[in-house]
Amino acid sequence: MNILSAEFIKSSKYLEECPEANKPEYAFIGRSNVGKSSLINMLANKKGLAKTSSTPGKTQLINHFVINNSWYLTDLPGYGYAKVSKSERASFSKMIEKYVLRRSNLVNLFVLIDSRHLPMKLDVDFINWLGQNGIPFNLVFTKIDKISQREFLYNFKKYSQELRNTWEELPEMFKTSSEKKIGKEEILSFIEDTNKYLIRNKIFFN
């Protein structure tokens, strides 16, 4: 897929404020500081499209971007250890839950995992919650350039083993590096193929 245009549309605090659900939507989510904004900028081939920060929890709203004027890329608030109050964290959780369960044009959720870490309960619980609610998703391992191939394979194996405790079949997984642009072609090809499937099967969003 060639990215010809990538434009910011709006930020929303509530599901009801999100843009009209008239295009296929692909959302990105992960723990705070997982490298989500950098990954989005890499995929969109537009530096600064999503705001990056060394401070965890920078994304606190639902941010919509339109790609090639044909599909939405959505940047969701991170979950986890962001330095915000308990009430704000609860608000983020409600916002995320409502969006994931009720956004009618959400085609796929990309769940970002920091490849430098072994399975974390927060990630595993969220993944299992998606499964319980029938939400289509993929796992995206980020920052693979920050560790050795051996370390990555070990952590990847541990994640696969952990998920097989509750999953008969694992979702497709991608490995990425925003700095080295690893995984860009694979993720964009997945989105392109999915969009073609929607058109072929006459699944449209109005």
PDB file of C-alpha atoms in Angstrom:
ATOM      1  CA  MET A   1       0.000   0.000   0.000  1.00  0.00           C
ATOM      2  CA  ASN A   2       1.266   3.431  -0.961  1.00  0.00           C
ATOM      3  CA  ILE A   3       0.398   6.179   1.519  1.00  0.00           C
ATOM      4  CA  LEU A   4      -0.573   9.157  -0.596  1.00  0.00           C
ATOM      5  CA  SER A   5      -2.130  11.241   2.159  1.00  0.00           C
ATOM      6  CA  ALA A   6      -2.397  11.127   5.942  1.00  0.00           C
ATOM      7  CA  GLU A   7      -4.337  13.849   7.711  1.00  0.00           C
ATOM      8  CA  PHE A   8      -5.383  14.485  11.291  1.00  0.00           C
ATOM      9  CA  ILE A   9      -9.184  14.729  11.602  1.00  0.00           C
ATOM     10  CA  LYS A  10     -10.009  15.341  15.253  1.00  0.00           C
ATOM     11  CA  SER A  11      -9.508  14.369  18.886  1.00  0.00           C
ATOM     12  CA  SER A  12     -12.474  13.095  20.851  1.00  0.00           C
ATOM     13  CA  LYS A  13     -13.084  12.542  24.544  1.00  0.00           C
ATOM     14  CA  TYR A  14     -16.259  10.535  24.009  1.00  0.00           C
ATOM     15  CA  LEU A  15     -17.342   7.928  21.467  1.00  0.00           C
ATOM     16  CA  GLU A  16     -20.217  10.159  20.430  1.00  0.00           C
ATOM     17  CA  GLU A  17     -17.736  12.855  19.377  1.00  0.00           C
ATOM     18  CA  CYS A  18     -15.800  10.582  17.005  1.00  0.00           C
ATOM     19  CA  PRO A  19     -15.992  11.212  13.238  1.00  0.00           C
ATOM     20  CA  GLU A  20     -18.853   9.663  11.313  1.00  0.00           C
ATOM     21  CA  ALA A  21     -18.339   5.890  11.103  1.00  0.00           C
ATOM     22  CA  ASN A  22     -18.300   5.880   7.298  1.00  0.00           C
ATOM     23  CA  LYS A  23     -14.875   4.320   6.602  1.00  0.00           C
ATOM     24  CA  PRO A  24     -13.065   1.163   7.729  1.00  0.00           C
ATOM     25  CA  GLU A  25     -11.236   1.913  10.971  1.00  0.00           C
ATOM     26  CA  TYR A  26      -8.009   0.452  12.332  1.00  0.00           C
ATOM     27  CA  ALA A  27      -7.104   1.410  15.887  1.00  0.00           C
ATOM     28  CA  PHE A  28      -3.798   1.193  17.737  1.00  0.00           C
ATOM     29  CA  ILE A  29      -3.515   0.685  21.480  1.00  0.00           C
ATOM     30  CA  GLY A  30      -0.945  -0.417  24.045  1.00  0.00           C
ATOM     31  CA  ARG A  31       0.570   0.305  27.401  1.00  0.00           C
ATOM     32  CA  SER A  32       1.948   3.769  27.953  1.00  0.00           C
ATOM     33  CA  ASN A  33       5.386   4.320  26.395  1.00  0.00           C
ATOM     34  CA  VAL A  34       5.114   1.290  24.092  1.00  0.00           C
ATOM     35  CA  GLY A  35       6.083   3.374  21.054  1.00  0.00           C
ATOM     36  CA  LYS A  36       2.601   3.806  19.606  1.00  0.00           C
ATOM     37  CA  SER A  37       2.951   7.330  18.217  1.00  0.00           C
ATOM     38  CA  SER A  38       6.288   6.520  16.588  1.00  0.00           C
ATOM     39  CA  LEU A  39       4.786   3.438  14.964  1.00  0.00           C
ATOM     40  CA  ILE A  40       1.807   5.415  13.625  1.00  0.00           C
ATOM     41  CA  ASN A  41       4.115   8.069  12.164  1.00  0.00           C
ATOM     42  CA  MET A  42       6.220   5.343  10.547  1.00  0.00           C
ATOM     43  CA  LEU A  43       3.189   3.636   9.008  1.00  0.00           C
ATOM     44  CA  ALA A  44       1.727   6.908   7.743  1.00  0.00           C
ATOM     45  CA  ASN A  45       5.122   8.021   6.460  1.00  0.00           C
ATOM     46  CA  LYS A  46       4.551  11.388   8.075  1.00  0.00           C
ATOM     47  CA  LYS A  47       6.783  12.527  10.900  1.00  0.00           C
ATOM     48  CA  GLY A  48       4.883  14.362  13.624  1.00  0.00           C
ATOM     49  CA  LEU A  49       1.444  13.125  12.562  1.00  0.00           C
ATOM     50  CA  ALA A  50       0.923  11.522  15.963  1.00  0.00           C
ATOM     51  CA  LYS A  51       2.534  13.416  18.821  1.00  0.00           C
ATOM     52  CA  THR A  52       5.411  11.549  20.458  1.00  0.00           C
ATOM     53  CA  SER A  53       6.651  12.164  23.970  1.00  0.00           C
ATOM     54  CA  SER A  54       9.081  10.683  26.478  1.00  0.00           C
ATOM     55  CA  THR A  55       6.346  11.151  29.078  1.00  0.00           C
ATOM     56  CA  PRO A  56       4.060   8.092  29.374  1.00  0.00           C
ATOM     57  CA  GLY A  57       0.371   8.737  28.875  1.00  0.00           C
ATOM     58  CA  LYS A  58       0.683  11.634  26.414  1.00  0.00           C
ATOM     59  CA  THR A  59      -2.295  10.387  24.379  1.00  0.00           C
ATOM     60  CA  GLN A  60      -5.395  11.042  26.481  1.00  0.00           C
ATOM     61  CA  LEU A  61      -8.008  11.358  23.742  1.00  0.00           C
ATOM     62  CA  ILE A  62      -9.215   9.274  20.807  1.00  0.00           C
ATOM     63  CA  ASN A  63      -7.268  10.691  17.859  1.00  0.00           C
ATOM     64  CA  HIS A  64      -8.528  10.063  14.331  1.00  0.00           C
ATOM     65  CA  PHE A  65      -6.483  10.300  11.140  1.00  0.00           C
ATOM     66  CA  VAL A  66      -7.709   9.578   7.618  1.00  0.00           C
ATOM     67  CA  ILE A  67      -5.346   7.698   5.304  1.00  0.00           C
ATOM     68  CA  ASN A  68      -5.606   7.973   1.508  1.00  0.00           C
ATOM     69  CA  ASN A  69      -9.072   9.406   2.122  1.00  0.00           C
ATOM     70  CA  SER A  70     -10.316   5.822   2.367  1.00  0.00           C
ATOM     71  CA  TRP A  71      -9.746   4.501   5.915  1.00  0.00           C
ATOM     72  CA  TYR A  72      -9.327   5.748   9.458  1.00  0.00           C
ATOM     73  CA  LEU A  73      -6.248   5.190  11.572  1.00  0.00           C
ATOM     74  CA  THR A  74      -7.092   5.718  15.238  1.00  0.00           C
ATOM     75  CA  ASP A  75      -4.672   6.424  18.069  1.00  0.00           C
ATOM     76  CA  LEU A  76      -6.190   5.316  21.391  1.00  0.00           C
ATOM     77  CA  PRO A  77      -5.015   6.344  24.883  1.00  0.00           C
ATOM     78  CA  GLY A  78      -2.391   4.078  26.380  1.00  0.00           C
ATOM     79  CA  TYR A  79      -3.214   1.999  29.403  1.00  0.00           C
ATOM     80  CA  GLY A  80      -1.022   1.243  32.401  1.00  0.00           C
ATOM     81  CA  TYR A  81       1.374   3.318  34.398  1.00  0.00           C
ATOM     82  CA  ALA A  82       0.751   6.801  33.006  1.00  0.00           C
ATOM     83  CA  LYS A  83       1.281   9.477  35.642  1.00  0.00           C
ATOM     84  CA  VAL A  84      -2.329  10.513  35.966  1.00  0.00           C
ATOM     85  CA  SER A  85      -4.821  10.310  38.796  1.00  0.00           C
ATOM     86  CA  LYS A  86      -6.868   7.182  39.522  1.00  0.00           C
ATOM     87  CA  SER A  87     -10.007   8.977  38.365  1.00  0.00           C
ATOM     88  CA  GLU A  88      -8.343   9.849  35.047  1.00  0.00           C
ATOM     89  CA  ARG A  89      -7.201   6.242  34.587  1.00  0.00           C
ATOM     90  CA  ALA A  90     -10.753   5.069  35.253  1.00  0.00           C
ATOM     91  CA  SER A  91     -12.013   7.580  32.699  1.00  0.00           C
ATOM     92  CA  PHE A  92      -9.507   6.330  30.109  1.00  0.00           C
ATOM     93  CA  SER A  93     -10.632   2.751  30.765  1.00  0.00           C
ATOM     94  CA  LYS A  94     -14.299   3.613  30.250  1.00  0.00           C
ATOM     95  CA  MET A  95     -13.439   5.583  27.122  1.00  0.00           C
ATOM     96  CA  ILE A  96     -11.432   2.692  25.659  1.00  0.00           C
ATOM     97  CA  GLU A  97     -14.009   0.074  26.611  1.00  0.00           C
ATOM     98  CA  LYS A  98     -16.884   2.008  25.098  1.00  0.00           C
ATOM     99  CA  TYR A  99     -14.962   2.738  21.916  1.00  0.00           C
ATOM    100  CA  VAL A 100     -13.792  -0.859  21.400  1.00  0.00           C
ATOM    101  CA  LEU A 101     -17.201  -2.393  22.085  1.00  0.00           C
ATOM    102  CA  ARG A 102     -19.397   0.130  20.285  1.00  0.00           C
ATOM    103  CA  ARG A 103     -17.460   1.726  17.421  1.00  0.00           C
ATOM    104  CA  SER A 104     -19.439   0.230  14.535  1.00  0.00           C
ATOM    105  CA  ASN A 105     -16.782   0.607  11.821  1.00  0.00           C
ATOM    106  CA  LEU A 106     -13.856  -0.741  13.874  1.00  0.00           C
ATOM    107  CA  VAL A 107     -12.388  -3.423  11.622  1.00  0.00           C
ATOM    108  CA  ASN A 108      -9.285  -4.336  13.606  1.00  0.00           C
ATOM    109  CA  LEU A 109      -7.415  -3.388  16.750  1.00  0.00           C
ATOM    110  CA  PHE A 110      -3.623  -3.486  16.755  1.00  0.00           C
ATOM    111  CA  VAL A 111      -2.420  -4.221  20.299  1.00  0.00           C
ATOM    112  CA  LEU A 112       1.153  -3.048  20.773  1.00  0.00           C
ATOM    113  CA  ILE A 113       3.529  -5.057  22.959  1.00  0.00           C
ATOM    114  CA  ASP A 114       6.999  -3.867  24.031  1.00  0.00           C
ATOM    115  CA  SER A 115       9.235  -6.666  22.762  1.00  0.00           C
ATOM    116  CA  ARG A 116      11.819  -5.956  25.474  1.00  0.00           C
ATOM    117  CA  HIS A 117       9.592  -7.389  28.199  1.00  0.00           C
ATOM    118  CA  LEU A 118       8.292 -10.792  29.180  1.00  0.00           C
ATOM    119  CA  PRO A 119       4.487 -11.220  29.260  1.00  0.00           C
ATOM    120  CA  MET A 120       2.863  -8.614  31.492  1.00  0.00           C
ATOM    121  CA  LYS A 121      -0.439  -9.269  33.230  1.00  0.00           C
ATOM    122  CA  LEU A 122      -1.921  -5.979  32.050  1.00  0.00           C
ATOM    123  CA  ASP A 123      -1.352  -6.884  28.397  1.00  0.00           C
ATOM    124  CA  VAL A 124      -2.493 -10.495  28.774  1.00  0.00           C
ATOM    125  CA  ASP A 125      -5.665  -9.468  30.611  1.00  0.00           C
ATOM    126  CA  PHE A 126      -6.508  -6.911  27.925  1.00  0.00           C
ATOM    127  CA  ILE A 127      -5.896  -9.429  25.132  1.00  0.00           C
ATOM    128  CA  ASN A 128      -8.110 -11.997  26.833  1.00  0.00           C
ATOM    129  CA  TRP A 129     -10.828  -9.357  27.331  1.00  0.00           C
ATOM    130  CA  LEU A 130     -10.770  -8.658  23.587  1.00  0.00           C
ATOM    131  CA  GLY A 131     -11.206 -12.362  22.923  1.00  0.00           C
ATOM    132  CA  GLN A 132     -14.099 -12.650  25.352  1.00  0.00           C
ATOM    133  CA  ASN A 133     -15.855  -9.811  23.532  1.00  0.00           C
ATOM    134  CA  GLY A 134     -15.125 -11.066  20.015  1.00  0.00           C
ATOM    135  CA  ILE A 135     -13.013  -8.061  18.983  1.00  0.00           C
ATOM    136  CA  PRO A 136     -10.728  -8.774  15.980  1.00  0.00           C
ATOM    137  CA  PHE A 137      -7.146  -7.832  16.751  1.00  0.00           C
ATOM    138  CA  ASN A 138      -3.470  -8.440  16.030  1.00  0.00           C
ATOM    139  CA  LEU A 139      -0.415  -8.203  18.232  1.00  0.00           C
ATOM    140  CA  VAL A 140       2.373  -5.817  17.238  1.00  0.00           C
ATOM    141  CA  PHE A 141       5.724  -6.264  18.970  1.00  0.00           C
ATOM    142  CA  THR A 142       7.522  -2.912  19.029  1.00  0.00           C
ATOM    143  CA  LYS A 143      11.145  -1.800  19.481  1.00  0.00           C
ATOM    144  CA  ILE A 144      12.697  -5.039  18.235  1.00  0.00           C
ATOM    145  CA  ASP A 145      15.828  -3.067  17.320  1.00  0.00           C
ATOM    146  CA  LYS A 146      16.413  -2.410  21.023  1.00  0.00           C
ATOM    147  CA  ILE A 147      17.137  -6.062  21.872  1.00  0.00           C
ATOM    148  CA  SER A 148      19.026  -8.959  20.309  1.00  0.00           C
ATOM    149  CA  GLN A 149      17.322 -11.447  18.023  1.00  0.00           C
ATOM    150  CA  ARG A 150      17.810 -14.111  20.685  1.00  0.00           C
ATOM    151  CA  GLU A 151      16.135 -11.989  23.362  1.00  0.00           C
ATOM    152  CA  PHE A 152      13.223 -11.179  21.068  1.00  0.00           C
ATOM    153  CA  LEU A 153      12.632 -14.817  20.153  1.00  0.00           C
ATOM    154  CA  TYR A 154      12.689 -15.760  23.833  1.00  0.00           C
ATOM    155  CA  ASN A 155      10.155 -13.077  24.810  1.00  0.00           C
ATOM    156  CA  PHE A 156       8.005 -13.872  21.769  1.00  0.00           C
ATOM    157  CA  LYS A 157       7.983 -17.553  22.716  1.00  0.00           C
ATOM    158  CA  LYS A 158       6.979 -16.703  26.289  1.00  0.00           C
ATOM    159  CA  TYR A 159       4.083 -14.553  25.046  1.00  0.00           C
ATOM    160  CA  SER A 160       2.901 -17.320  22.741  1.00  0.00           C
ATOM    161  CA  GLN A 161       3.065 -19.851  25.575  1.00  0.00           C
ATOM    162  CA  GLU A 162       1.192 -17.537  27.938  1.00  0.00           C
ATOM    163  CA  LEU A 163      -1.604 -16.872  25.442  1.00  0.00           C
ATOM    164  CA  ARG A 164      -1.994 -20.550  24.579  1.00  0.00           C
ATOM    165  CA  ASN A 165      -3.227 -21.048  28.132  1.00  0.00           C
ATOM    166  CA  THR A 166      -6.484 -19.435  27.045  1.00  0.00           C
ATOM    167  CA  TRP A 167      -6.350 -19.375  23.224  1.00  0.00           C
ATOM    168  CA  GLU A 168      -6.684 -22.320  20.856  1.00  0.00           C
ATOM    169  CA  GLU A 169      -5.526 -20.225  17.913  1.00  0.00           C
ATOM    170  CA  LEU A 170      -3.350 -17.142  18.233  1.00  0.00           C
ATOM    171  CA  PRO A 171      -3.954 -13.958  16.211  1.00  0.00           C
ATOM    172  CA  GLU A 172      -1.490 -12.858  13.565  1.00  0.00           C
ATOM    173  CA  MET A 173       1.526 -11.130  15.080  1.00  0.00           C
ATOM    174  CA  PHE A 174       3.841  -8.485  13.656  1.00  0.00           C
ATOM    175  CA  LYS A 175       7.332  -7.462  14.735  1.00  0.00           C
ATOM    176  CA  THR A 176       8.264  -3.832  14.242  1.00  0.00           C
ATOM    177  CA  SER A 177      10.884  -1.142  14.666  1.00  0.00           C
ATOM    178  CA  SER A 178       9.816   2.443  14.028  1.00  0.00           C
ATOM    179  CA  GLU A 179      13.408   3.612  13.692  1.00  0.00           C
ATOM    180  CA  LYS A 180      14.338   0.965  11.118  1.00  0.00           C
ATOM    181  CA  LYS A 181      10.888   0.792   9.510  1.00  0.00           C
ATOM    182  CA  ILE A 182      10.627  -2.931  10.171  1.00  0.00           C
ATOM    183  CA  GLY A 183       7.091  -4.279   9.874  1.00  0.00           C
ATOM    184  CA  LYS A 184       5.705  -1.347   7.901  1.00  0.00           C
ATOM    185  CA  GLU A 185       5.078  -3.315   4.700  1.00  0.00           C
ATOM    186  CA  GLU A 186       3.497  -6.226   6.574  1.00  0.00           C
ATOM    187  CA  ILE A 187       1.027  -4.127   8.564  1.00  0.00           C
ATOM    188  CA  LEU A 188       0.032  -1.951   5.607  1.00  0.00           C
ATOM    189  CA  SER A 189      -0.404  -5.050   3.430  1.00  0.00           C
ATOM    190  CA  PHE A 190      -2.650  -6.550   6.105  1.00  0.00           C
ATOM    191  CA  ILE A 191      -4.798  -3.394   6.105  1.00  0.00           C
ATOM    192  CA  GLU A 192      -4.875  -3.259   2.297  1.00  0.00           C
ATOM    193  CA  ASP A 193      -5.903  -6.921   2.041  1.00  0.00           C
ATOM    194  CA  THR A 194      -8.585  -6.425   4.688  1.00  0.00           C
ATOM    195  CA  ASN A 195      -9.989  -3.389   2.855  1.00  0.00           C
ATOM    196  CA  LYS A 196     -10.093  -5.411  -0.382  1.00  0.00           C
ATOM    197  CA  TYR A 197     -11.945  -8.173   1.471  1.00  0.00           C
ATOM    198  CA  LEU A 198     -14.528  -5.668   2.699  1.00  0.00           C
ATOM    199  CA  ILE A 199     -15.081  -4.338  -0.826  1.00  0.00           C
ATOM    200  CA  ARG A 200     -15.188  -7.823  -2.348  1.00  0.00           C
ATOM    201  CA  ASN A 201     -17.821  -8.897   0.142  1.00  0.00           C
ATOM    202  CA  LYS A 202     -19.709  -5.608  -0.198  1.00  0.00           C
ATOM    203  CA  ILE A 203     -19.206  -4.623   3.414  1.00  0.00           C
ATOM    204  CA  PHE A 204     -19.574  -0.867   3.474  1.00  0.00           C
ATOM    205  CA  PHE A 205     -19.837   1.745   6.231  1.00  0.00           C
ATOM    206  CA  ASN A 206     -22.331   4.571   5.847  1.00  0.00           C
TER     207      ASN A 206
END
